[in-house]
Coordinates of N, CA, C and O in Angstrom, one line a residue:
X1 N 48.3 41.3 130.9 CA 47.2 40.9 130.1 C 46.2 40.2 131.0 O 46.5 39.4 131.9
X2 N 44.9 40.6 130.6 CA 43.8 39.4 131.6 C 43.9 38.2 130.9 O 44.0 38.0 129.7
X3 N 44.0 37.6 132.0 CA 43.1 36.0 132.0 C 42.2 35.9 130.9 O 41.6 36.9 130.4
X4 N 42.3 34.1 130.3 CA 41.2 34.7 128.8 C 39.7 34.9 129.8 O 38.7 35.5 129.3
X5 N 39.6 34.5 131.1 CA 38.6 34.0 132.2 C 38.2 35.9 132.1 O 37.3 36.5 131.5
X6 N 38.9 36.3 132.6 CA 38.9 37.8 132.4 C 38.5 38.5 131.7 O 37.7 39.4 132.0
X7 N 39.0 38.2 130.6 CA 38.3 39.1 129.0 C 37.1 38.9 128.9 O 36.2 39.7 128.6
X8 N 37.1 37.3 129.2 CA 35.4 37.0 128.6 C 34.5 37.9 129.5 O 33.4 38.3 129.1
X9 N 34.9 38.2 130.7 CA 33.8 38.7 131.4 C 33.6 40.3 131.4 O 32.7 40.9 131.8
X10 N 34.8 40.9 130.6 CA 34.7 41.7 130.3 C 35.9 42.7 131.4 O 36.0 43.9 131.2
X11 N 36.4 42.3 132.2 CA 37.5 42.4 133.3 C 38.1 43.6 132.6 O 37.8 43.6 131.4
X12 N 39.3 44.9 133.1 CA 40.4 45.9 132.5 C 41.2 45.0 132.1 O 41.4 44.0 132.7
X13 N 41.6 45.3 131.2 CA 43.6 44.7 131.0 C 44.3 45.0 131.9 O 44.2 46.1 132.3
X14 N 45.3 44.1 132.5 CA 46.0 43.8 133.2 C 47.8 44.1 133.0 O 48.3 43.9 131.9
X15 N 48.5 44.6 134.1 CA 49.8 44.1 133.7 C 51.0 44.2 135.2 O 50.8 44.9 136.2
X16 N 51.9 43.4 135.0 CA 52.4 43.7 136.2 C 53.8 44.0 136.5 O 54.8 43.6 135.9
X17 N 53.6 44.8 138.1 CA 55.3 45.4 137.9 C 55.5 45.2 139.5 O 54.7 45.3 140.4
X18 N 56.7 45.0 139.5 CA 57.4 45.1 141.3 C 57.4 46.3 141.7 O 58.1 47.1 141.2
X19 N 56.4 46.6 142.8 CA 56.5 47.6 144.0 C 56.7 47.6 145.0 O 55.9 46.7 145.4
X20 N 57.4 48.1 145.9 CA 58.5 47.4 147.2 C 58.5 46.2 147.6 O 58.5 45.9 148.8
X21 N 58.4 45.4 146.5 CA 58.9 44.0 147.0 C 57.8 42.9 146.6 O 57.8 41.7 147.0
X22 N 56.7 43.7 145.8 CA 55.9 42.8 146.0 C 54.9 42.8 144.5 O 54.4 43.7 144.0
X23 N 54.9 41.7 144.2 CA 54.3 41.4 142.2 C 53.1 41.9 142.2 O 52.3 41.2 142.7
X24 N 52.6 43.1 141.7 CA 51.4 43.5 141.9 C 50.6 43.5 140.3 O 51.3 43.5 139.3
X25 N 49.7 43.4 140.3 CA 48.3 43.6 139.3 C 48.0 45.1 138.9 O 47.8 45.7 139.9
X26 N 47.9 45.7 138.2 CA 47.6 47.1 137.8 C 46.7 47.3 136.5 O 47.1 47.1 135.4
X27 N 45.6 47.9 136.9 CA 44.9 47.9 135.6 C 45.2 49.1 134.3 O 45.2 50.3 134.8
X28 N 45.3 49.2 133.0 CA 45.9 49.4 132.5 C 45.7 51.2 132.8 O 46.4 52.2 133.0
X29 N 44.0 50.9 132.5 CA 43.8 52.4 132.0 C 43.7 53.0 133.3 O 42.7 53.7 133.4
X30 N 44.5 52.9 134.2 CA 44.8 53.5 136.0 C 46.3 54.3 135.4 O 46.5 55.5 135.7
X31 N 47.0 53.7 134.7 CA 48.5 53.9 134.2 C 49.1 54.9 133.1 O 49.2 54.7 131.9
X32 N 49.3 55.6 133.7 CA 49.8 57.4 132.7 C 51.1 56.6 132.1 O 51.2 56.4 130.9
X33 N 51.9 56.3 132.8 CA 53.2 55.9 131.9 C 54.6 55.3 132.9 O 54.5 55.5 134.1
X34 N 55.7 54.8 132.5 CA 56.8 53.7 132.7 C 57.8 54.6 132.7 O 58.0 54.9 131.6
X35 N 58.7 55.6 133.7 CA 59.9 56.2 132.9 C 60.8 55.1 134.2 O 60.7 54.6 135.3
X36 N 61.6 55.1 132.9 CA 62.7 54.2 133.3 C 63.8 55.1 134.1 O 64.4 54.5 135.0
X37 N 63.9 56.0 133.9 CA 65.0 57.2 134.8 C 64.7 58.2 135.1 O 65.4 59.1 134.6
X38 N 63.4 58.7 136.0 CA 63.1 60.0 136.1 C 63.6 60.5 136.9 O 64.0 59.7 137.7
X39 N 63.8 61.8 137.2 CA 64.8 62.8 137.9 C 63.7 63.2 138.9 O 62.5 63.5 138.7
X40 N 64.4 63.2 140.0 CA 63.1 63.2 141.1 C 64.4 64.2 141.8 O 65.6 63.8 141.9
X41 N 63.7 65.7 142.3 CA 64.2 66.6 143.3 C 63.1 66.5 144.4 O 61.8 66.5 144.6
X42 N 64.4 66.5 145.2 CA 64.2 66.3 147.0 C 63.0 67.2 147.2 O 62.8 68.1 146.3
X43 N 62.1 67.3 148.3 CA 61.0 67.9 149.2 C 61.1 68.2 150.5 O 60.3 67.9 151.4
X44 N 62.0 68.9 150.6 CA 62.5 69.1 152.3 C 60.9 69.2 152.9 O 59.9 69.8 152.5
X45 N 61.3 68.1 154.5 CA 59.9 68.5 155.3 C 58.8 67.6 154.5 O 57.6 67.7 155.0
X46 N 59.0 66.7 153.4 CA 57.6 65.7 152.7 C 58.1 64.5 154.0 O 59.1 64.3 154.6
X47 N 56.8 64.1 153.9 CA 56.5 62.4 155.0 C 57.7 61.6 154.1 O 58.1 61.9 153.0
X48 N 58.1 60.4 155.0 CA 59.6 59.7 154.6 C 58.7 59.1 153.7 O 58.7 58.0 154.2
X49 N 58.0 59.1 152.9 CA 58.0 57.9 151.9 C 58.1 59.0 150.6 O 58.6 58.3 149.7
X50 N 58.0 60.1 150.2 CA 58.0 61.1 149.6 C 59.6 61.3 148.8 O 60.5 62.0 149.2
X51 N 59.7 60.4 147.6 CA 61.0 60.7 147.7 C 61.4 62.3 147.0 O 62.4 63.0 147.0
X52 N 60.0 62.7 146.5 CA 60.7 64.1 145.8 C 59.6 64.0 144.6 O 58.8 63.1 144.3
X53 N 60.1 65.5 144.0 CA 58.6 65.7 142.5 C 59.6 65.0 141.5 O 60.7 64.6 141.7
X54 N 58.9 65.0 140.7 CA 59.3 65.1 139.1 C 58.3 65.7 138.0 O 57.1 66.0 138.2
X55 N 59.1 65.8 136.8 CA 57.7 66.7 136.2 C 57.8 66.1 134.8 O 58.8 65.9 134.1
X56 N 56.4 65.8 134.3 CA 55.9 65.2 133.3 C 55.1 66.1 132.4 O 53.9 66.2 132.4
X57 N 56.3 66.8 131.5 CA 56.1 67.7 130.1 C 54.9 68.8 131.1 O 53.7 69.2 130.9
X58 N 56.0 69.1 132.3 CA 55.3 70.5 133.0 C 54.9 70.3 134.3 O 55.5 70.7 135.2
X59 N 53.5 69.5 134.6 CA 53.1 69.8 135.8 C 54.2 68.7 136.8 O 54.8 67.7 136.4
X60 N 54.2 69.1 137.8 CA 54.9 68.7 138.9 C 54.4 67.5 139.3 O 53.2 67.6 139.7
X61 N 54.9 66.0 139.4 CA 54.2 64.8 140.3 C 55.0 64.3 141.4 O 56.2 64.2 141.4
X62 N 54.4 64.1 142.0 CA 54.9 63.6 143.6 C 55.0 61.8 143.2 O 54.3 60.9 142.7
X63 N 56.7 61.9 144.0 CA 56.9 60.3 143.4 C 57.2 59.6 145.1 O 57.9 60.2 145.9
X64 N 56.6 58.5 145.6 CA 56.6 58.2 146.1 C 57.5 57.0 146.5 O 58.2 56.8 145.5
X65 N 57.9 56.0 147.8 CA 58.6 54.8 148.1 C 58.3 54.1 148.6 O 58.7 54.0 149.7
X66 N 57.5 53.1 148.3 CA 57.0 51.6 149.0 C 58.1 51.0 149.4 O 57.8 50.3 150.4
X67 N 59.1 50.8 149.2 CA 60.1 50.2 149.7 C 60.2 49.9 151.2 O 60.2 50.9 151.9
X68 N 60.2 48.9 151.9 CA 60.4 48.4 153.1 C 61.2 49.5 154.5 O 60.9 49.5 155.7
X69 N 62.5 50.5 153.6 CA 63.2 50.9 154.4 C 63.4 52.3 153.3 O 64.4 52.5 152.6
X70 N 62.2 53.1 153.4 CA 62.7 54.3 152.7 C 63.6 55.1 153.2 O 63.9 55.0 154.4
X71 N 64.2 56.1 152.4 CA 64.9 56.7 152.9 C 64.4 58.3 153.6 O 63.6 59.0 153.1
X72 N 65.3 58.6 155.4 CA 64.1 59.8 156.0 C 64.5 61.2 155.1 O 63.7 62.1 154.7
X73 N 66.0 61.1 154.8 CA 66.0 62.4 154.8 C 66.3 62.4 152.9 O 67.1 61.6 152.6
X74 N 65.8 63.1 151.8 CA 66.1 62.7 150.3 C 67.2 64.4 150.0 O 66.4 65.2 149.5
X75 N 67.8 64.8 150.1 CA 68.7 65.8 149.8 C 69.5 65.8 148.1 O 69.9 66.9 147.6
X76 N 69.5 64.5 147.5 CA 69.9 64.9 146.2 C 69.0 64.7 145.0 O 68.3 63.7 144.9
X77 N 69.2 65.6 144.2 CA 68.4 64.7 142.7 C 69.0 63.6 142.6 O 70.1 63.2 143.0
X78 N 67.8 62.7 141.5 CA 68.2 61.2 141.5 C 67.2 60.6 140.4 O 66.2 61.1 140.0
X79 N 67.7 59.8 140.0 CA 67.4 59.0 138.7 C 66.9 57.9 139.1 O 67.7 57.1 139.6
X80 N 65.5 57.4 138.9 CA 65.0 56.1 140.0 C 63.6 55.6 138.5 O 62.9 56.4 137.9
X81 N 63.7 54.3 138.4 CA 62.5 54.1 137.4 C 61.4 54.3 138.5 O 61.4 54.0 139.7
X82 N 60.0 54.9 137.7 CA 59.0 55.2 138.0 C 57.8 54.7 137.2 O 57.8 54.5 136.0
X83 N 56.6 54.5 138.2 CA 55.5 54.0 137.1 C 54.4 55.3 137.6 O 54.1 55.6 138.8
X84 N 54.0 56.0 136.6 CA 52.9 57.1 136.7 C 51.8 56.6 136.3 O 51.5 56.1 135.2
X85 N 50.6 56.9 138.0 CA 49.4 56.4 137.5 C 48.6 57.4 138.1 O 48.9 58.0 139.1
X86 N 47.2 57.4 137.4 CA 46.4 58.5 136.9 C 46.2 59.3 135.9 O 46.4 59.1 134.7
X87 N 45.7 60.6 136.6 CA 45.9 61.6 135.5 C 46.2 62.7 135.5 O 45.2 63.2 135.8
X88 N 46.7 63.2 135.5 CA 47.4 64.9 135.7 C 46.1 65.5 135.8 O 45.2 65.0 135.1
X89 N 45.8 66.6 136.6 CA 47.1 66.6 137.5 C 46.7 66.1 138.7 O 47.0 66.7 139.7
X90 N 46.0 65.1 138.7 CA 45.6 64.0 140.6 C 47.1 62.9 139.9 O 47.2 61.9 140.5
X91 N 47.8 63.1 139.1 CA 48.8 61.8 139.2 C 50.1 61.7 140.5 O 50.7 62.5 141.2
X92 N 50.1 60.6 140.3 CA 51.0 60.6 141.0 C 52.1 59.3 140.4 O 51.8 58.7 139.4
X93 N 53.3 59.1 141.3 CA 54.1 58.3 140.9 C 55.1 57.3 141.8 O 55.6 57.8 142.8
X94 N 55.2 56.5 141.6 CA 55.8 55.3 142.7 C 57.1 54.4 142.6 O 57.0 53.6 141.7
X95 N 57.8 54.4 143.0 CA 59.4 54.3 142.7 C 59.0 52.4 142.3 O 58.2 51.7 143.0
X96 N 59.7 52.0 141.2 CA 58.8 50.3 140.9 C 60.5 49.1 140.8 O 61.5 49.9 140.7
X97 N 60.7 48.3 140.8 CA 61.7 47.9 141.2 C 62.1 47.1 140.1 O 63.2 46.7 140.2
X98 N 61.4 46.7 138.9 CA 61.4 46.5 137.4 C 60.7 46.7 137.0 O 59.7 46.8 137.6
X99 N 60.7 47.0 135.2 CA 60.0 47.4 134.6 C 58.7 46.9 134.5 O 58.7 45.8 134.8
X100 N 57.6 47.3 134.2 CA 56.3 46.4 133.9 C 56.3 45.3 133.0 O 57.0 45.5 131.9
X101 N 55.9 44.3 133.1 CA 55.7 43.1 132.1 C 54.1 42.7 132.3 O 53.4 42.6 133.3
X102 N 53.8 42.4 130.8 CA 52.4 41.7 130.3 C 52.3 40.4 131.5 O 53.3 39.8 132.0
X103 N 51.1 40.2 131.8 CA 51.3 39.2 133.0 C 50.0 38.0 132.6 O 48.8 38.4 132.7
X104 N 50.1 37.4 132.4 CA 48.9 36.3 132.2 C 48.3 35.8 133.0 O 48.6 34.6 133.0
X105 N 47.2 36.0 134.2 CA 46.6 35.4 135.0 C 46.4 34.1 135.6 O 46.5 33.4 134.5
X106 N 46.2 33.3 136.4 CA 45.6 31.9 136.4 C 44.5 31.7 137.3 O 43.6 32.5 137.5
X107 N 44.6 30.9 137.8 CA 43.6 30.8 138.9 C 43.8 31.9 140.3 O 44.8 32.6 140.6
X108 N 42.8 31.9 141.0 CA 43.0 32.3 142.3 C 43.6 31.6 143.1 O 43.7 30.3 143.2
X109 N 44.2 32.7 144.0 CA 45.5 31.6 145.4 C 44.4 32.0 146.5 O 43.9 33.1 146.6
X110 N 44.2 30.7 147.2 CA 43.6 30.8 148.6 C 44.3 30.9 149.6 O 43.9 31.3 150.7
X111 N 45.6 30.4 149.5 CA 46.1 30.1 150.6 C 47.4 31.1 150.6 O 48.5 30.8 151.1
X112 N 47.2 32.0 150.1 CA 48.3 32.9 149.9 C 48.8 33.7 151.1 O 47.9 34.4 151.5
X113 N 50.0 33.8 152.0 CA 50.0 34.7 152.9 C 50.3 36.3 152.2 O 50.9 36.5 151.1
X114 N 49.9 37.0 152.9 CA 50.1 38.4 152.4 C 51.7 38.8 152.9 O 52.1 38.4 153.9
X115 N 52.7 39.7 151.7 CA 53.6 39.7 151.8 C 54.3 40.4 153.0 O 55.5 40.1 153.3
X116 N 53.5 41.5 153.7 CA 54.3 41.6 154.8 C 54.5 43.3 154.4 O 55.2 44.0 155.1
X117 N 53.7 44.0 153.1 CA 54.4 45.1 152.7 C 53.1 45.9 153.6 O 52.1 45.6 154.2
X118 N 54.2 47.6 153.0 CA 53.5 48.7 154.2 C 52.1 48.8 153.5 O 51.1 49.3 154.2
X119 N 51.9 48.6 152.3 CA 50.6 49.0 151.6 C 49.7 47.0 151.4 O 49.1 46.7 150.4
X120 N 50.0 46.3 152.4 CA 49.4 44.9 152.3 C 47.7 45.5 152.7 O 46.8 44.7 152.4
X121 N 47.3 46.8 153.3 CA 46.0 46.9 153.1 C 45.2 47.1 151.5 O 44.0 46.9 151.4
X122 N 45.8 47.5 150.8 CA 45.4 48.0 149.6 C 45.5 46.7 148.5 O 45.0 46.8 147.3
X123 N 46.4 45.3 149.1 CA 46.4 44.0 148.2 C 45.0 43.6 147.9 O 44.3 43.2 148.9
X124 N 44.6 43.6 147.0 CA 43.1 42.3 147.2 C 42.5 41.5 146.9 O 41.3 41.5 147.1
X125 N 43.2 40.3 146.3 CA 43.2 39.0 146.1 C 44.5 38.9 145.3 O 45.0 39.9 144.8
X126 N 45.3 37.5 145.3 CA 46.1 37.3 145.1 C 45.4 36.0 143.6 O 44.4 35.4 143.6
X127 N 46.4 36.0 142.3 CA 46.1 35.5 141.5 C 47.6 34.9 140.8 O 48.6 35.5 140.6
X128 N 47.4 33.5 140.6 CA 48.6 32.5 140.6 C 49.0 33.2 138.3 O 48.2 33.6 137.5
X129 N 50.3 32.9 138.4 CA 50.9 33.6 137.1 C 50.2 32.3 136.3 O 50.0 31.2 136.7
X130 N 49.9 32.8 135.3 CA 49.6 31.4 134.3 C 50.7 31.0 133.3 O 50.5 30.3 132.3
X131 N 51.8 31.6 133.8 CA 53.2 31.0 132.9 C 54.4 30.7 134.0 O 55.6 30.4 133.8
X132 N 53.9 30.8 134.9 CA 55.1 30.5 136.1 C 54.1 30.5 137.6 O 53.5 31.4 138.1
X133 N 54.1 28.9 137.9 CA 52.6 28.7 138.2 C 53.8 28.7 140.1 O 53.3 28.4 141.2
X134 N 54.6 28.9 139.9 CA 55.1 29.4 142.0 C 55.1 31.0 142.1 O 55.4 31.6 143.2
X135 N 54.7 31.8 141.1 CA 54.8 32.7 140.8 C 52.9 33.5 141.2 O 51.9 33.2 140.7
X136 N 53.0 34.7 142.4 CA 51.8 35.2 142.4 C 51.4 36.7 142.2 O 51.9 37.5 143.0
X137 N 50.8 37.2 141.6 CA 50.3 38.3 141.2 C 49.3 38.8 142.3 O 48.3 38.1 142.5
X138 N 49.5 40.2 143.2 CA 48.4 41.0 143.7 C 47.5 41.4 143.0 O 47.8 41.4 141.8
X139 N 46.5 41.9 143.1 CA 45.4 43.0 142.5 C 45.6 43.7 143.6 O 45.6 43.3 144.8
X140 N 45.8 45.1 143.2 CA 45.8 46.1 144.2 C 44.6 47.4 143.9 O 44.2 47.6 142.8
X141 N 44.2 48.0 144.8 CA 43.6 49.0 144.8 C 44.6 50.3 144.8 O 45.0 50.8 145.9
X142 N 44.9 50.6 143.6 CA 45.6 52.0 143.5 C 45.4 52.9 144.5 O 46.2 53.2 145.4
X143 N 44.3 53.3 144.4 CA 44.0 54.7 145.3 C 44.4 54.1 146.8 O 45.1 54.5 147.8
X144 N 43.9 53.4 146.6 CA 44.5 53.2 148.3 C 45.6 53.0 149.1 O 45.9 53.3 150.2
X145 N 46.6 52.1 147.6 CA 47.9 51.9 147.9 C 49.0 53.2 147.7 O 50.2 53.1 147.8
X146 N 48.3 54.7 147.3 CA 48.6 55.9 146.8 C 48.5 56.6 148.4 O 49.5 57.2 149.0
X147 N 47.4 56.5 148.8 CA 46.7 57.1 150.0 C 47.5 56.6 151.4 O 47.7 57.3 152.4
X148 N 47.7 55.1 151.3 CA 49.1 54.5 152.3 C 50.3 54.9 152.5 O 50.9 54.9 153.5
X149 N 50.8 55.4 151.4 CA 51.8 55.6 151.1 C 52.2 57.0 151.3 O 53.3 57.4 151.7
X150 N 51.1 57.9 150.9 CA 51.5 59.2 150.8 C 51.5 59.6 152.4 O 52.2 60.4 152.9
X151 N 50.3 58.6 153.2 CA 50.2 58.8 155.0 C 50.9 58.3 155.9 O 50.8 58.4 157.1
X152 N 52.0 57.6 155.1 CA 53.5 56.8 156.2 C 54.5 58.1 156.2 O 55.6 58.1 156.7

């Protein structure tokens, strides 16, 4: 959820989920959908972050691994929670490390160091939780953290 700071200004809704390691911001209407166990078959020959497709009531989406240490070679089907964002068929999808939760905003962090992840270009401001104030929220630029990821 935005910040009430947010709403007033008219800001997306907000919500946030773990992707390789790192509390990110995601705007709502970017987000096709949460499957908690999608079945993802291997892509012999896809870039190592590529864990394999999956298919959403038909068309085929490419699911992706931010993870720190993906894996090179993916040879089995597998059951991995996924967050699908866009729109079919430009969607795509990103292996997420818990479920999405409503996230309440607070202030901006200045002094935040950036976490160290393979998509830290695509972070772009860092924003403190307004219910768990050691706690910090990314704003990310999708497309870009899509475009990192699909080029590692």
């Amino acid at each position: 959820m935005p910040s009430e700071r947010d709403a007033r200004a008219g800001a997306p809704a907000l919500f946030g989920v773990r992707v390789g390691g790192v509390d990110v911001l995601l705007p709502t209407d970017q987000t096709l959908e949460y499957v908690a166990a999608a079945t993802t078959y291997p892509l012999p020959g896809a870039g190592r972050r590529v864990v394999g497709l999956m298919q959403l009531r038909g068309p085929p989406i490419v699911v992706l691994d931010a993870g720190a240490q993906p894996a090179t070679v993916r040879r089995e089907i597998r059951r991995a929670p996924v967050l699908l964002v866009g729109t079919v068929p430009e969607a795509g999808a990103v292996l997420v490390d818990a479920p999405p939760e409503q996230v309440a905003t607070g202030d901006a962090v200045h002094d935040a160091a950036r976490p160290g992840s393979v998509f830290d270009a695509a972070l772009t401001r860092p924003s403190r939780d307004a219910r768990q104030a050691d706690r910090v929220w990314w704003h990310v630029d999708v497309r870009q953290m899509f475009r990192i990821l699909a080029g590692d």
